[in-house]
PDB file of C-alpha atoms in Angstrom:
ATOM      1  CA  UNK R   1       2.252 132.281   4.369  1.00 56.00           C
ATOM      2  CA  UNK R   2       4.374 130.163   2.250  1.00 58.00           C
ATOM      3  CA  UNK R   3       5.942 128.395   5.205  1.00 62.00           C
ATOM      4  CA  UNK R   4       2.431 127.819   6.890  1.00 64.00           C
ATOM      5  CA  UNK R   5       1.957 126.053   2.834  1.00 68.00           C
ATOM      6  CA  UNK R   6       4.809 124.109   3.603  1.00 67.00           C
ATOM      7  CA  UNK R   7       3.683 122.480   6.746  1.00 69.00           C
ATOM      8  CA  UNK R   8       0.280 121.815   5.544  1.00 67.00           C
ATOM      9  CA  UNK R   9       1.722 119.714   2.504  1.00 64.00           C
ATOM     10  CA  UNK R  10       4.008 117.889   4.873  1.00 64.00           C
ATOM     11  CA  UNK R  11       1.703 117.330   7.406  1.00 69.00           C
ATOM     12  CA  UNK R  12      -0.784 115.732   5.176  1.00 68.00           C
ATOM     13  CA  UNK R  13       1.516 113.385   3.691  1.00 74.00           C
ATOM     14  CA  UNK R  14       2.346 112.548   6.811  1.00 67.00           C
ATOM     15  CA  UNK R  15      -1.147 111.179   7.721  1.00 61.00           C
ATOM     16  CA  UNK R  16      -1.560 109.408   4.375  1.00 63.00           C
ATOM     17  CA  UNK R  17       1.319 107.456   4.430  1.00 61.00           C
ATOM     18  CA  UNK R  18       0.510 106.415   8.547  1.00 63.00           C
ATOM     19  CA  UNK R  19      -3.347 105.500   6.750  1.00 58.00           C
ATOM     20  CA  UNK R  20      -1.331 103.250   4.906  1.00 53.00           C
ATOM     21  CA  UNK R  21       0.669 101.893   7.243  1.00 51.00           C
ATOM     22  CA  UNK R  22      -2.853 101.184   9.312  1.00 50.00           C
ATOM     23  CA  UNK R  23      -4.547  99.464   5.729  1.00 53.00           C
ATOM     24  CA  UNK R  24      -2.151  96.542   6.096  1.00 50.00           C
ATOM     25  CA  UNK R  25      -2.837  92.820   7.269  1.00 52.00           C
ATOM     26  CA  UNK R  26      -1.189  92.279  10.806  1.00 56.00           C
ATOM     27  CA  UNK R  27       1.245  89.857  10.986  1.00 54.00           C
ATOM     28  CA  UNK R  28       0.386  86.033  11.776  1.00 55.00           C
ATOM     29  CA  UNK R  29       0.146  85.747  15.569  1.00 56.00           C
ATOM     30  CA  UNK R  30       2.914  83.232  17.205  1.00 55.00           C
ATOM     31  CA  UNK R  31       1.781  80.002  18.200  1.00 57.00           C
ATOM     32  CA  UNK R  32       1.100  79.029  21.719  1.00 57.00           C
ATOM     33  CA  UNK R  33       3.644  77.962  23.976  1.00 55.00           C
ATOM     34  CA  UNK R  34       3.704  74.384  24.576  1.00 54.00           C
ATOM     35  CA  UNK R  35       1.456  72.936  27.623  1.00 52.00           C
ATOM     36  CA  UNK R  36       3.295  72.533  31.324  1.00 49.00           C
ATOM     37  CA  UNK R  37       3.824  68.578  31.523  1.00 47.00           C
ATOM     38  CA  UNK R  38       1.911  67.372  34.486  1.00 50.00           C
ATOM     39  CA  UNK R  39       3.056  64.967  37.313  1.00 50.00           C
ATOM     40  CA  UNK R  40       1.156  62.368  36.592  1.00 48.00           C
ATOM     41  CA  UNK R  41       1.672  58.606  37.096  1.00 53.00           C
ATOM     42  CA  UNK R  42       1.136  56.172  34.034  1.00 51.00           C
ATOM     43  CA  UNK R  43      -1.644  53.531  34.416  1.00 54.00           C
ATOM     44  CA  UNK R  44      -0.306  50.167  36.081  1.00 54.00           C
ATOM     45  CA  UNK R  45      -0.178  47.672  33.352  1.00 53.00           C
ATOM     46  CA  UNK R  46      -2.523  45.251  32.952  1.00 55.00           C
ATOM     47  CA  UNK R  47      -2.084  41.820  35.171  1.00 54.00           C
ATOM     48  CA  UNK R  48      -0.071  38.501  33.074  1.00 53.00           C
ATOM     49  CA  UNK R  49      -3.108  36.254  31.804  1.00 52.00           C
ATOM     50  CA  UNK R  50      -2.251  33.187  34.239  1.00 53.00           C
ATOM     51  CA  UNK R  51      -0.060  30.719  32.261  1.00 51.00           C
ATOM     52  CA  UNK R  52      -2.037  27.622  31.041  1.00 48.00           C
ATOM     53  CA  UNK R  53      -2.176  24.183  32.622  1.00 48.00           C
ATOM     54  CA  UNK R  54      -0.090  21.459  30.932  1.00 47.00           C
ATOM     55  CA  UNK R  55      -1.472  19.396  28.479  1.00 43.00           C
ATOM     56  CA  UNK R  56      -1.990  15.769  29.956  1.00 42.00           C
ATOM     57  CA  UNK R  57      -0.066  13.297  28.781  1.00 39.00           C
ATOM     58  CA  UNK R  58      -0.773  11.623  25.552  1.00 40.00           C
ATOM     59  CA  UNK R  59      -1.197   7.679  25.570  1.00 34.00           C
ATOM     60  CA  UNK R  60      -0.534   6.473  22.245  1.00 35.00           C
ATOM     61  CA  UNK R  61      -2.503   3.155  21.129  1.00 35.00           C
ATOM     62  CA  UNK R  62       0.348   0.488  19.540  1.00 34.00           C
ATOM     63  CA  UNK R  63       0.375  -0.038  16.298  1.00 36.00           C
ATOM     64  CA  UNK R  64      -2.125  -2.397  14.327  1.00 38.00           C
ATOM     65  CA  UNK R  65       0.008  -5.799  13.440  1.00 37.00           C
ATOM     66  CA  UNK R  66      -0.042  -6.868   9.438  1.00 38.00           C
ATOM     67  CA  UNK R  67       0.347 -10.092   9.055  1.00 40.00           C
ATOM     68  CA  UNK R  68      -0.850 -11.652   5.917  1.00 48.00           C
ATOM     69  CA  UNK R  69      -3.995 -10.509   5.208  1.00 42.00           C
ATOM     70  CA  UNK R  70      -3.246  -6.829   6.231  1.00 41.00           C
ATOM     71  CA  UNK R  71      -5.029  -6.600  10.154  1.00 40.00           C
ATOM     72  CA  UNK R  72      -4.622  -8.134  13.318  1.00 40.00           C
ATOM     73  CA  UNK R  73      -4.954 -11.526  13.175  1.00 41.00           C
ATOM     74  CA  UNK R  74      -7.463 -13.131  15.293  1.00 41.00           C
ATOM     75  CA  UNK R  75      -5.692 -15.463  17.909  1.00 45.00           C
ATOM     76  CA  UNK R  76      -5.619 -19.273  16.905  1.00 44.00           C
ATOM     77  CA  UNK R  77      -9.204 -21.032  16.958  1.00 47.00           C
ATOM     78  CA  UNK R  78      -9.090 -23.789  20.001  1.00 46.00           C
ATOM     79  CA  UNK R  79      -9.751 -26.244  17.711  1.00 69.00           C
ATOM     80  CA  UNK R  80      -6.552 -25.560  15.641  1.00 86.00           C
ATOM     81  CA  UNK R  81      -4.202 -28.698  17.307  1.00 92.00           C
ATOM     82  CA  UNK R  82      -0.767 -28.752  17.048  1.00 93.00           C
ATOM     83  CA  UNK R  83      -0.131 -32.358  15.103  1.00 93.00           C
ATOM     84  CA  UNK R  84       3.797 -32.279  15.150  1.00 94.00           C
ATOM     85  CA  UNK R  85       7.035 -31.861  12.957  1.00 96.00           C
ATOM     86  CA  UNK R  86       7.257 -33.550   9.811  1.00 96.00           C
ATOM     87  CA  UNK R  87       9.590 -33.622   6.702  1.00 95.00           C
ATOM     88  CA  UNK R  88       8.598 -31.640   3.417  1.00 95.00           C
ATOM     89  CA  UNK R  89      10.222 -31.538  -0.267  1.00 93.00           C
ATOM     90  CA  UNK R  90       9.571 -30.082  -3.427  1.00 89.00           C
ATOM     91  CA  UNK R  91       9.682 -26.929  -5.365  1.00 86.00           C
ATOM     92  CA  UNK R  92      11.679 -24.535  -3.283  1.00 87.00           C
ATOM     93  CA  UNK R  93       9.431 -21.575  -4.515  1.00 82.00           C
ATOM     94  CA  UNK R  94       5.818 -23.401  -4.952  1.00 84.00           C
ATOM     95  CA  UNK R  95       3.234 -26.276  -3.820  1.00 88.00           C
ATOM     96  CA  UNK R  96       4.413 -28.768  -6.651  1.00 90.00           C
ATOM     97  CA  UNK R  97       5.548 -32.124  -4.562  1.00 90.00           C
ATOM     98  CA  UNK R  98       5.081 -29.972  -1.624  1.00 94.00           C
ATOM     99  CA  UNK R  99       3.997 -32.260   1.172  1.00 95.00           C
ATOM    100  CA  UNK R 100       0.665 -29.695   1.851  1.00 95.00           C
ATOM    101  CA  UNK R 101       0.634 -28.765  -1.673  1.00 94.00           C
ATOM    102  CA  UNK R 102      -2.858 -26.457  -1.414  1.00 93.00           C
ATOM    103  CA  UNK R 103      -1.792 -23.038  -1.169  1.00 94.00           C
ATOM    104  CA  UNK R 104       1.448 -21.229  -0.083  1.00 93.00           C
ATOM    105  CA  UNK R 105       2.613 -18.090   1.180  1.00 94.00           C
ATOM    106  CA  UNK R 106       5.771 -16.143   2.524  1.00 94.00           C
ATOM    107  CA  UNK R 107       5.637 -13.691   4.886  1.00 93.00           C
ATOM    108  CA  UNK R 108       8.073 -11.972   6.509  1.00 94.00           C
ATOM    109  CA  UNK R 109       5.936 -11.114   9.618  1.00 95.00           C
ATOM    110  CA  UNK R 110       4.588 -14.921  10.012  1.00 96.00           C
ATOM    111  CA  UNK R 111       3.058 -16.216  13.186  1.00 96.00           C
ATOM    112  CA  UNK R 112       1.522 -19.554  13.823  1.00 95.00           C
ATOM    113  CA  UNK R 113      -1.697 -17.510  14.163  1.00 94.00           C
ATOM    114  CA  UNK R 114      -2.009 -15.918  10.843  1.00 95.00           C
ATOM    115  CA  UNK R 115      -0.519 -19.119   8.938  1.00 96.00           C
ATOM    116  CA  UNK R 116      -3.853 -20.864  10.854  1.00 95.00           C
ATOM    117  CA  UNK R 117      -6.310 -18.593  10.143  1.00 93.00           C
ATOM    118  CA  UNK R 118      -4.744 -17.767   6.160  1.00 93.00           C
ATOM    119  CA  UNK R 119      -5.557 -21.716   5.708  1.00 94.00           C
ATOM    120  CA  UNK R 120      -8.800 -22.045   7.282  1.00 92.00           C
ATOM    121  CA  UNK R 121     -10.196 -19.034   5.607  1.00 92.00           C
ATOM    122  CA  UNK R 122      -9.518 -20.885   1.814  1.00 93.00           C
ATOM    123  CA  UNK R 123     -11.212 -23.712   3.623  1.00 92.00           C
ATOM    124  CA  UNK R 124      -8.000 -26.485   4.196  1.00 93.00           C
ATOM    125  CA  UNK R 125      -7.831 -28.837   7.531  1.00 93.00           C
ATOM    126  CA  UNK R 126      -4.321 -28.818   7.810  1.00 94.00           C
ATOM    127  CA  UNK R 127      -1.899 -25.850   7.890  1.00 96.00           C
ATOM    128  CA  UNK R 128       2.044 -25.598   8.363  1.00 97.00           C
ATOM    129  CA  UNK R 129       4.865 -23.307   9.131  1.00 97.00           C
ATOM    130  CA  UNK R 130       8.036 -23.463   7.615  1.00 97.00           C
ATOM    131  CA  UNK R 131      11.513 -22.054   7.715  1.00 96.00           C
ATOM    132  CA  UNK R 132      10.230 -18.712  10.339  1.00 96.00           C
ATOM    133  CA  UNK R 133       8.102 -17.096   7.022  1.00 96.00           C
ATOM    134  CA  UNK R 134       6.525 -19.536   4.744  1.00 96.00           C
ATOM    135  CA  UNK R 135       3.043 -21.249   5.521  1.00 97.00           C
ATOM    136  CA  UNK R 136       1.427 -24.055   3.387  1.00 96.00           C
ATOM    137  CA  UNK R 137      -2.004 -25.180   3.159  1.00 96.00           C
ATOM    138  CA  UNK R 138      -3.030 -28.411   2.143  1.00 94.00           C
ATOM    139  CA  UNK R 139      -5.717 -31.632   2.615  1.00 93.00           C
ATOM    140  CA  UNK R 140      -3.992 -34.087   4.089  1.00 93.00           C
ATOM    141  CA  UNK R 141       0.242 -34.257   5.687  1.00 93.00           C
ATOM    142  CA  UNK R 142       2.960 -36.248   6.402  1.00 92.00           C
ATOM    143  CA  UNK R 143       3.491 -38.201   3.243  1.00 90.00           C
ATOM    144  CA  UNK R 144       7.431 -37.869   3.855  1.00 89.00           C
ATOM    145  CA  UNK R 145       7.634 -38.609   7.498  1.00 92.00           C
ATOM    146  CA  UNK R 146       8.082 -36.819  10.996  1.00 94.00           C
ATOM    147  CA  UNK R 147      11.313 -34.094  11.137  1.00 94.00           C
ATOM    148  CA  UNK R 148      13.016 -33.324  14.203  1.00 95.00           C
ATOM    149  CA  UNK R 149      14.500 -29.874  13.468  1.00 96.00           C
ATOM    150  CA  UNK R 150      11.086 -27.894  13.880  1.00 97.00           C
ATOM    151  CA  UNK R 151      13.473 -25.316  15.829  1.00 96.00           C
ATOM    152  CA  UNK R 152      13.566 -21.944  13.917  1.00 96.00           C
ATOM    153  CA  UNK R 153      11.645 -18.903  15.767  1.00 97.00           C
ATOM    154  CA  UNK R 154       8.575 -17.485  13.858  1.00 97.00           C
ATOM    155  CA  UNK R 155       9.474 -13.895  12.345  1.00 96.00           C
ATOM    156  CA  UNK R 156       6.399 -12.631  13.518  1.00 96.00           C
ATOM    157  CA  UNK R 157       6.449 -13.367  16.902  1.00 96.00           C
ATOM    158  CA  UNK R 158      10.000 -14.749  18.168  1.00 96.00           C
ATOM    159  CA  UNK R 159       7.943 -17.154  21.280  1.00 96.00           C
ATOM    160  CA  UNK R 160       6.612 -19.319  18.972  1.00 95.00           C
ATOM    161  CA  UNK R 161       8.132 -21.953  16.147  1.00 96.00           C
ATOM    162  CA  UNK R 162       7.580 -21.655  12.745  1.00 97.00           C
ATOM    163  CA  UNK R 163       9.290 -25.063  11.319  1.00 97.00           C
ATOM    164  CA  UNK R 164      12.758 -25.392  10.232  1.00 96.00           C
ATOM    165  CA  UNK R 165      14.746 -26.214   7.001  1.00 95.00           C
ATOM    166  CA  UNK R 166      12.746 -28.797   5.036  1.00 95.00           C
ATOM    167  CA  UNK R 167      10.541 -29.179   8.642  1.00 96.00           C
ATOM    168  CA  UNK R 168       6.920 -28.231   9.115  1.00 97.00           C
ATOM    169  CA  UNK R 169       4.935 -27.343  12.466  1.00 97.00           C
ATOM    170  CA  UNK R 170       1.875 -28.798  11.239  1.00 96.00           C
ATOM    171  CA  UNK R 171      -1.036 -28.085  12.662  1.00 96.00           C
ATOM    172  CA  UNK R 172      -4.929 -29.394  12.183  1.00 94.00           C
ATOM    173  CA  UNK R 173      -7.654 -26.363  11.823  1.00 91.00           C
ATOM    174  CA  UNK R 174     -11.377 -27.829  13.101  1.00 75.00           C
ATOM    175  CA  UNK R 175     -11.792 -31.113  14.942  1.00 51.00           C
ATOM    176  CA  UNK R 176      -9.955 -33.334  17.229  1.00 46.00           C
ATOM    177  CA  UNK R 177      -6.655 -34.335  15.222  1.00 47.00           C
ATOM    178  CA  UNK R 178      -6.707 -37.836  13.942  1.00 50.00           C
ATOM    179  CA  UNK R 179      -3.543 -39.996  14.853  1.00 53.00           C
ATOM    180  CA  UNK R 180      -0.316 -38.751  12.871  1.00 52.00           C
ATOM    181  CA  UNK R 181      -0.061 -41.106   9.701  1.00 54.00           C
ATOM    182  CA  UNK R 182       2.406 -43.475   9.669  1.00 52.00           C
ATOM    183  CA  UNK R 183       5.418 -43.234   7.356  1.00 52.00           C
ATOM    184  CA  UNK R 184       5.989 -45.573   5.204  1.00 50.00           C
ATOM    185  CA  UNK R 185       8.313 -48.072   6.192  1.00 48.00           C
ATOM    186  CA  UNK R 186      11.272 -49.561   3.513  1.00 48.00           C
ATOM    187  CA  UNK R 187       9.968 -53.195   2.179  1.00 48.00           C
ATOM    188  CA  UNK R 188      10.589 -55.952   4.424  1.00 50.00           C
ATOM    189  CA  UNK R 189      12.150 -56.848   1.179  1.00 70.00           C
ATOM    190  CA  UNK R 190      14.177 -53.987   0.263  1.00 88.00           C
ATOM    191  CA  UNK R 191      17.954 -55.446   1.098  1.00 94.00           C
ATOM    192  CA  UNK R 192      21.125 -53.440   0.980  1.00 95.00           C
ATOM    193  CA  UNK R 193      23.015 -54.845  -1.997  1.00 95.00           C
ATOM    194  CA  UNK R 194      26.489 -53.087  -1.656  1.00 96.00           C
ATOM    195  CA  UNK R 195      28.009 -49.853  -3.461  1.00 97.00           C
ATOM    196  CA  UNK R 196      28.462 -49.807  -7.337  1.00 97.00           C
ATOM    197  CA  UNK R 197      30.145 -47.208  -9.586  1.00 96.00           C
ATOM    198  CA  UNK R 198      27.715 -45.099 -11.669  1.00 96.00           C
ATOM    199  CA  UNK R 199      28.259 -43.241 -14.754  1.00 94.00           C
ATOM    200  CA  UNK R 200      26.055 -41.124 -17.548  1.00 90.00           C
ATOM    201  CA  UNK R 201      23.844 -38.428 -17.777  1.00 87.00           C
ATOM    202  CA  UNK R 202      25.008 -35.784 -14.576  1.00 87.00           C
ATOM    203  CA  UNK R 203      21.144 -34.717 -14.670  1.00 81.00           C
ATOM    204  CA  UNK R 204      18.892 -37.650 -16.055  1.00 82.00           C
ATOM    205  CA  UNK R 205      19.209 -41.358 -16.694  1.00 88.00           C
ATOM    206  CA  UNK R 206      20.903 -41.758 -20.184  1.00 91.00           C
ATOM    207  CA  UNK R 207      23.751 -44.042 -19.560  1.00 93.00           C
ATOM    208  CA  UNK R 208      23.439 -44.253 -15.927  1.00 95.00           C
ATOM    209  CA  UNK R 209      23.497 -47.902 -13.844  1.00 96.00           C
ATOM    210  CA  UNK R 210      20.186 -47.431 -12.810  1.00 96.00           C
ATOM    211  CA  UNK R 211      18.335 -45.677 -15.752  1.00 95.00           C
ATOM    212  CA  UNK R 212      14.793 -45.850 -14.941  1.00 93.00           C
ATOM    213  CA  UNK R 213      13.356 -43.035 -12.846  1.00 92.00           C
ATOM    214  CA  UNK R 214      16.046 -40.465 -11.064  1.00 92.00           C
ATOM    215  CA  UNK R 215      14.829 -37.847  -8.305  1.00 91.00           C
ATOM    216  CA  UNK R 216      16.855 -35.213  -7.378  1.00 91.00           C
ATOM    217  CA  UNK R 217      15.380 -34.439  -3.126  1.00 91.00           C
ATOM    218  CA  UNK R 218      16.843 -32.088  -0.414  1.00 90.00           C
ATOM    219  CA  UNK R 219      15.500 -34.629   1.910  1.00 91.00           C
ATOM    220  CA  UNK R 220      16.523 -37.715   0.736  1.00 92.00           C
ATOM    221  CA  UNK R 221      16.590 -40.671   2.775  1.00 94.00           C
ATOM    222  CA  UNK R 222      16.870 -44.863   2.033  1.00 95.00           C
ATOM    223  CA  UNK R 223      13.115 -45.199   2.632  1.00 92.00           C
ATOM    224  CA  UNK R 224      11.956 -42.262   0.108  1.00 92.00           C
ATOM    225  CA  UNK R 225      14.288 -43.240  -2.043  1.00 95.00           C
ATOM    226  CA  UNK R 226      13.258 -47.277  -1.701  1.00 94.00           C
ATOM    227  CA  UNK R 227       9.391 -46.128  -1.582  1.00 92.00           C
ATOM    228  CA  UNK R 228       9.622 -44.153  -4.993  1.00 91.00           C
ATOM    229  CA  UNK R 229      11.036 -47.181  -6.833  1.00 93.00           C
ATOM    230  CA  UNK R 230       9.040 -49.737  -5.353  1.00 92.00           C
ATOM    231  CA  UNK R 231       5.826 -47.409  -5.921  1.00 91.00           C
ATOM    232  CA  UNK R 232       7.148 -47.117  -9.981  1.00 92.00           C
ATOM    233  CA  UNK R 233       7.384 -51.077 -10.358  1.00 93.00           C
ATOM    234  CA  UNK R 234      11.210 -50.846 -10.179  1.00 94.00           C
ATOM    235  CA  UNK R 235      13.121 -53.914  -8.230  1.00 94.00           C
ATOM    236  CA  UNK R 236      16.011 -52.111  -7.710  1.00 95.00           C
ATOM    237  CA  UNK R 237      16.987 -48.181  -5.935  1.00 96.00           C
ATOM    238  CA  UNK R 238      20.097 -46.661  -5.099  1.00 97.00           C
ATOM    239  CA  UNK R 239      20.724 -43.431  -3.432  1.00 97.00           C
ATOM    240  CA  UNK R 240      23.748 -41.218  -4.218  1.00 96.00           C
ATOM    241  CA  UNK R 241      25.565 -38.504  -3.997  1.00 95.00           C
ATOM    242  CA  UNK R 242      23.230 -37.463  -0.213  1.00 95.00           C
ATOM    243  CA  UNK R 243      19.917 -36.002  -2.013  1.00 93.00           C
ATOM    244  CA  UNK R 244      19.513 -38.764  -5.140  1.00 94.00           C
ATOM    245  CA  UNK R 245      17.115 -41.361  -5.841  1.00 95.00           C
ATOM    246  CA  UNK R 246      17.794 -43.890  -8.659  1.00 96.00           C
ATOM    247  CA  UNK R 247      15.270 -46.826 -10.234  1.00 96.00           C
ATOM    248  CA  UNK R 248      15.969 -49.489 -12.235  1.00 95.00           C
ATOM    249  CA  UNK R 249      15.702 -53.111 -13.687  1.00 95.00           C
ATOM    250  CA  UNK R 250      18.999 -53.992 -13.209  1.00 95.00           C
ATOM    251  CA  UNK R 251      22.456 -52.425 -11.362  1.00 96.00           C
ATOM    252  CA  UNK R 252      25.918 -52.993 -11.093  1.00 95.00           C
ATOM    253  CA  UNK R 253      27.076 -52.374 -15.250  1.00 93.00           C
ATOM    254  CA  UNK R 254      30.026 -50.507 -14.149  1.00 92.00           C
ATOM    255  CA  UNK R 255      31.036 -52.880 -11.433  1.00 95.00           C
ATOM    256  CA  UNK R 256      31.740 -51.718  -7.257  1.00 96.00           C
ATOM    257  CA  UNK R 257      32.663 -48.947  -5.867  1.00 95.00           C
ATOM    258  CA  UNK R 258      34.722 -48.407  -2.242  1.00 96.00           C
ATOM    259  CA  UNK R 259      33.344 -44.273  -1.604  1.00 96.00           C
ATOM    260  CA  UNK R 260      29.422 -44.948  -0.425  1.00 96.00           C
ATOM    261  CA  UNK R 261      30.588 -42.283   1.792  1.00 96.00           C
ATOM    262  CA  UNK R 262      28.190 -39.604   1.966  1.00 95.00           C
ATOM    263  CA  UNK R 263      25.474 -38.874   4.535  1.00 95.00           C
ATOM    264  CA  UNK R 264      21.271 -38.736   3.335  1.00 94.00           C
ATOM    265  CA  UNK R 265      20.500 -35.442   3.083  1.00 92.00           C
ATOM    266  CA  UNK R 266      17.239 -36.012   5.309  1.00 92.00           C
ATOM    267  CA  UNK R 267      18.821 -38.630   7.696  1.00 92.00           C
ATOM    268  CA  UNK R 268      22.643 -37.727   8.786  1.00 92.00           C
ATOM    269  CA  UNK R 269      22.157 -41.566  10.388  1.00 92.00           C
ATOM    270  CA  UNK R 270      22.044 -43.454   7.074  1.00 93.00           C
ATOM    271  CA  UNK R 271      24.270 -43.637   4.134  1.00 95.00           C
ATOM    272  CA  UNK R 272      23.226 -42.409   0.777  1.00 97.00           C
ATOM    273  CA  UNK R 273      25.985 -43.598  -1.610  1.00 97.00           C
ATOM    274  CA  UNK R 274      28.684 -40.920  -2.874  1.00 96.00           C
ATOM    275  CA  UNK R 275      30.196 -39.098  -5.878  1.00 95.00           C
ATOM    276  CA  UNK R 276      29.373 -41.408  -8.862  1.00 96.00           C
ATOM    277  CA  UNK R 277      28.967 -43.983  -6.240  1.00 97.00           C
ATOM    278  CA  UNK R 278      25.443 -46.164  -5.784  1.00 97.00           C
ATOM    279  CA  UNK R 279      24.012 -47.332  -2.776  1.00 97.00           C
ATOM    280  CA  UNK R 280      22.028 -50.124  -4.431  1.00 97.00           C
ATOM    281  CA  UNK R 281      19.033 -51.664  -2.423  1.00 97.00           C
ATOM    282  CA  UNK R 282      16.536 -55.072  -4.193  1.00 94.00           C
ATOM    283  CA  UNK R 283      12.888 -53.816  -2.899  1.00 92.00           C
ATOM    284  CA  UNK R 284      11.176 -56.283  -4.499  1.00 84.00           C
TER     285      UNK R 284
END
């Protein structure tokens, strides 16, 4: 009876521990295996887009031209006439003496052109080139004579001329050009009277031979010089030195001189006394 007891006791603890066992949460189930990889081909890739068509070629317009009044400059009227070479003087850096003494301007892309049309827009008749860049506008021309080294290249435009040193290409803007004026010729009583010392003033007349009027020009010649006394009421001029103009009432204080040596500055073919030295002319 007591081992029957025994069993019984066992027996159920048995089943309560397996109803335990039973009472508890499974574990987590395992994840799925992985999925068989397929033999299958990858989509073609997509065609290139085609490559585009070259750009044409790009023509590229030349550039405007400035000349003096900041455009093209419209070509030369017909009527603008060519009139010749002819001396100038004065102010190196203005109008003053100036033989077209109107207007001036330097520019360093000058053409006959825009010197033309710069002058007959401020309403002159005559215009001139000068020295490749410099035009001058003025009312009348020639006062000093006709040049023959018009031979210096215009900067703007290296086919035409554009004057030379003391020289301009003068030209006539409107009507038919009347004839050239004529220079005026010495005195037919302007008469070489020798070469005389001079002394004084290095810049003015105090104490010089001939002490009236003295002009200091780059172009110099007998005739200017002889023209500019006779034109003061002087009887007497002398040129020295190549570019100076004396006038007086009387010469020859200091006695002669042997060195009237020197060449005019506008005429290499005349004389035009020397250092200190007078080449003294009567013109009236």
């Amino acid at each position: 009876m007591g081992t029957n007891r025994t069993r019984f006791v066992v027996l159920a603890m048995a089943v309560a521990a397996m109803a335990c066992y039973i009472r508890e949460e499974p574990p987590p189930a395992a994840p799925p295996p992985p999925p068989i990889a397929q033999n299958v081909e990858p989509p073609a890739p997509s065609p290139a887009p085609p490559a585009p068509s070259p750009a044409p070629p790009q023509v590229l317009a030349p550039p405007p031209h400035h000349g003096i009044h900041g455009h093209h400059p419209p070509q030369p009227s017909p009527a603008a006439v060519s009139l010749g070479c002819f001396r100038d003087q004065g102010d190196p850096n203005g109008t003053n003496g100036r033989d077209l003494n109107g207007f001036v301007v330097n520019e360093p892309s000058m053409t006959t052109e825009a010197c033309t049309e710069t002058c007959a827009t401020k309403g002159f008749p005559y215009a001139a080139t000068q020295y490749s860049t410099w035009c001058f506008c003025g009312a009348s021309y020639g006062r000093s004579g006709p040049a023959d080294n018009c031979n210096m290249k215009c900067a703007g435009n290296q086919a035409e001329t554009c004057g030379g040193t003391w020289a301009n290409s003068v030209y006539q803007l409107g009507a038919a050009p009347p004839p050239a004026p004529t220079p005026p010729a010495p005195s037919s009583a302007a008469v070489s009277l020798g070469c005389f010392r001079d002394q004084g003033d290095p810049n003015g007349t105090n104490g010089r031979d001939l002490n009236g009027l003295a002009v200091n020009n780059p172009s110099m010649t007998t005739e200017a010089c002889n023209q500019t006394c006779v034109s003061k009421g002087f009887p007497y001029a002398a040129t020295q030195y190549s570019t100076w103009c004396f006038c007086g009432a009387s010469y020859g204080r200091s006695g002669r001189a042997d060195n009237c040596n020197m060449k005019c500055a506008g005429n290499q073919g005349e004389t035009c006394g020397g250092t200190w030295a007078n080449s003294v002319y009567q013109v009236k």
